[in-house]
């Protein structure tokens, strides 16, 4: 997708602090970290969001994204654990519409309740 920030990062036309890449995924540090360690894993193929994962081939893609989160967390040394987040769509707080998993670690996380949608 020509207008997608993460496609441009995958293509190398926007720089990133790369951590890991293989044929299917790219992992890099988030530009605006929300935790002491905050990285993103994106599929190299453009998929707008988790809500767009509907076909059989998306199963493999999602598995590769999650395996990369686990590998990067291991390699970075997050042996105490980490939080994995996929924001989906407007109500999910997604701001970049190219599927990505956040890996957050390096300190105690806020209670998950802080991340729940506000009740009306
Ligand atoms: P979302 O809110 O869509 O789940 O997360 C998007 C994430 O992408 C945010 O944490 C934001 O800081 C990060 N981000 C946005 N633009 C860039 C960029 O150009 N480079 C990097 N490394 N991260 C970005
Ligand atoms: Zn994209």
PDB file of C-alpha atoms in Angstrom, residues 9-103:
ATOM      1  CA  UNK A   9       9.221   0.952   6.810  1.00  0.00           C
ATOM      2  CA  UNK A  10       9.136  -2.586   5.360  1.00  0.00           C
ATOM      3  CA  UNK A  11      10.314  -1.200   1.997  1.00  0.00           C
ATOM      4  CA  UNK A  12      13.083   0.792   3.717  1.00  0.00           C
ATOM      5  CA  UNK A  13      11.899   4.193   2.487  1.00  0.00           C
ATOM      6  CA  UNK A  14      11.175   5.258   6.104  1.00  0.00           C
ATOM      7  CA  UNK A  15      13.949   4.324   8.561  1.00  0.00           C
ATOM      8  CA  UNK A  16      13.384   2.292  11.695  1.00  0.00           C
ATOM      9  CA  UNK A  17      15.426   0.778  14.500  1.00  0.00           C
ATOM     10  CA  UNK A  18      15.211  -2.756  13.201  1.00  0.00           C
ATOM     11  CA  UNK A  19      15.421  -5.646  15.671  1.00  0.00           C
ATOM     12  CA  UNK A  20      14.580  -8.681  13.569  1.00  0.00           C
ATOM     13  CA  UNK A  21      13.369  -9.618  10.136  1.00  0.00           C
ATOM     14  CA  UNK A  22      12.671 -12.718   8.107  1.00  0.00           C
ATOM     15  CA  UNK A  23      10.824 -13.363   4.852  1.00  0.00           C
ATOM     16  CA  UNK A  24       7.440 -12.673   6.452  1.00  0.00           C
ATOM     17  CA  UNK A  25       7.770 -10.187   9.312  1.00  0.00           C
ATOM     18  CA  UNK A  26       9.757  -7.166  10.485  1.00  0.00           C
ATOM     19  CA  UNK A  27      10.296  -6.165  14.126  1.00  0.00           C
ATOM     20  CA  UNK A  28      11.440  -2.682  15.155  1.00  0.00           C
ATOM     21  CA  UNK A  29      11.371  -0.324  18.123  1.00  0.00           C
ATOM     22  CA  UNK A  30       8.281   1.853  18.522  1.00  0.00           C
ATOM     23  CA  UNK A  31       9.079   5.511  17.818  1.00  0.00           C
ATOM     24  CA  UNK A  32       7.064   6.627  20.871  1.00  0.00           C
ATOM     25  CA  UNK A  33       7.652   3.939  23.507  1.00  0.00           C
ATOM     26  CA  UNK A  34       4.936   3.325  26.098  1.00  0.00           C
ATOM     27  CA  UNK A  35       7.196   1.085  28.208  1.00  0.00           C
ATOM     28  CA  UNK A  36      10.958   0.746  28.853  1.00  0.00           C
ATOM     29  CA  UNK A  37      11.000  -1.779  25.984  1.00  0.00           C
ATOM     30  CA  UNK A  38       8.389  -1.279  23.269  1.00  0.00           C
ATOM     31  CA  UNK A  39       8.699  -2.990  19.926  1.00  0.00           C
ATOM     32  CA  UNK A  40       6.346  -3.678  17.040  1.00  0.00           C
ATOM     33  CA  UNK A  41       6.087  -6.737  14.810  1.00  0.00           C
ATOM     34  CA  UNK A  42       4.462  -6.248  11.403  1.00  0.00           C
ATOM     35  CA  UNK A  43       3.811  -8.698   8.589  1.00  0.00           C
ATOM     36  CA  UNK A  44       5.673  -7.638   5.443  1.00  0.00           C
ATOM     37  CA  UNK A  45       2.448  -8.124   3.505  1.00  0.00           C
ATOM     38  CA  UNK A  46      -0.060  -5.312   3.962  1.00  0.00           C
ATOM     39  CA  UNK A  47      -3.052  -6.370   6.047  1.00  0.00           C
ATOM     40  CA  UNK A  48      -4.963  -3.428   7.507  1.00  0.00           C
ATOM     41  CA  UNK A  49      -5.950  -4.961  10.831  1.00  0.00           C
ATOM     42  CA  UNK A  50      -6.779  -8.130  12.718  1.00  0.00           C
ATOM     43  CA  UNK A  51     -10.373  -7.614  11.600  1.00  0.00           C
ATOM     44  CA  UNK A  52      -9.194  -8.150   8.013  1.00  0.00           C
ATOM     45  CA  UNK A  53      -7.733 -11.571   8.815  1.00  0.00           C
ATOM     46  CA  UNK A  54     -10.413 -13.805   7.363  1.00  0.00           C
ATOM     47  CA  UNK A  55      -8.711 -16.279   5.042  1.00  0.00           C
ATOM     48  CA  UNK A  56      -6.796 -19.493   5.696  1.00  0.00           C
ATOM     49  CA  UNK A  57      -3.459 -17.912   4.735  1.00  0.00           C
ATOM     50  CA  UNK A  58      -3.887 -15.301   7.478  1.00  0.00           C
ATOM     51  CA  UNK A  59      -3.537 -18.077  10.078  1.00  0.00           C
ATOM     52  CA  UNK A  60       0.071 -18.612   9.087  1.00  0.00           C
ATOM     53  CA  UNK A  61       0.733 -14.898   8.985  1.00  0.00           C
ATOM     54  CA  UNK A  62      -0.647 -14.364  12.495  1.00  0.00           C
ATOM     55  CA  UNK A  63       1.376 -17.285  13.812  1.00  0.00           C
ATOM     56  CA  UNK A  64       4.532 -15.796  12.316  1.00  0.00           C
ATOM     57  CA  UNK A  65       3.801 -12.398  13.889  1.00  0.00           C
ATOM     58  CA  UNK A  66       3.290 -13.997  17.314  1.00  0.00           C
ATOM     59  CA  UNK A  67       6.356 -16.241  16.992  1.00  0.00           C
ATOM     60  CA  UNK A  68       8.407 -13.161  16.132  1.00  0.00           C
ATOM     61  CA  UNK A  69       7.111 -11.352  19.240  1.00  0.00           C
ATOM     62  CA  UNK A  70       8.244 -14.306  21.360  1.00  0.00           C
ATOM     63  CA  UNK A  71      11.629 -14.522  19.619  1.00  0.00           C
ATOM     64  CA  UNK A  72      12.345 -10.799  19.929  1.00  0.00           C
ATOM     65  CA  UNK A  73      11.285 -10.793  23.600  1.00  0.00           C
ATOM     66  CA  UNK A  74      13.640 -13.723  24.259  1.00  0.00           C
ATOM     67  CA  UNK A  75      16.506 -12.134  22.324  1.00  0.00           C
ATOM     68  CA  UNK A  76      16.057  -8.742  24.049  1.00  0.00           C
ATOM     69  CA  UNK A  77      16.051 -10.506  27.409  1.00  0.00           C
ATOM     70  CA  UNK A  78      12.520  -9.915  28.668  1.00  0.00           C
ATOM     71  CA  UNK A  79      12.773 -13.033  30.818  1.00  0.00           C
ATOM     72  CA  UNK A  80      10.395 -11.548  33.406  1.00  0.00           C
ATOM     73  CA  UNK A  81       7.608 -11.380  30.839  1.00  0.00           C
ATOM     74  CA  UNK A  82       5.994  -8.863  28.553  1.00  0.00           C
ATOM     75  CA  UNK A  83       2.617  -7.708  27.343  1.00  0.00           C
ATOM     76  CA  UNK A  84       1.466  -8.334  23.767  1.00  0.00           C
ATOM     77  CA  UNK A  85      -1.194  -6.026  22.353  1.00  0.00           C
ATOM     78  CA  UNK A  86      -2.955  -5.861  19.000  1.00  0.00           C
ATOM     79  CA  UNK A  87      -5.157  -2.784  18.709  1.00  0.00           C
ATOM     80  CA  UNK A  88      -7.922  -3.283  16.174  1.00  0.00           C
ATOM     81  CA  UNK A  89      -9.970  -0.531  14.552  1.00  0.00           C
ATOM     82  CA  UNK A  90     -11.087   2.799  15.949  1.00  0.00           C
ATOM     83  CA  UNK A  91     -12.555   1.462  19.209  1.00  0.00           C
ATOM     84  CA  UNK A  92      -9.442  -0.674  19.656  1.00  0.00           C
ATOM     85  CA  UNK A  93      -7.258   2.426  19.574  1.00  0.00           C
ATOM     86  CA  UNK A  94      -5.553   1.479  16.301  1.00  0.00           C
ATOM     87  CA  UNK A  95      -3.794   4.446  14.702  1.00  0.00           C
ATOM     88  CA  UNK A  96      -1.691   2.766  12.011  1.00  0.00           C
ATOM     89  CA  UNK A  97      -3.792   0.595   9.734  1.00  0.00           C
ATOM     90  CA  UNK A  98      -1.225  -2.061   8.942  1.00  0.00           C
ATOM     91  CA  UNK A  99      -1.568  -5.040  11.275  1.00  0.00           C
ATOM     92  CA  UNK A 100       0.994  -4.989  14.074  1.00  0.00           C
ATOM     93  CA  UNK A 101       1.577  -6.562  17.469  1.00  0.00           C
ATOM     94  CA  UNK A 102       3.066  -4.455  20.253  1.00  0.00           C
ATOM     95  CA  UNK A 103       5.559  -6.052  22.627  1.00  0.00           C
TER      96      UNK A 103
END
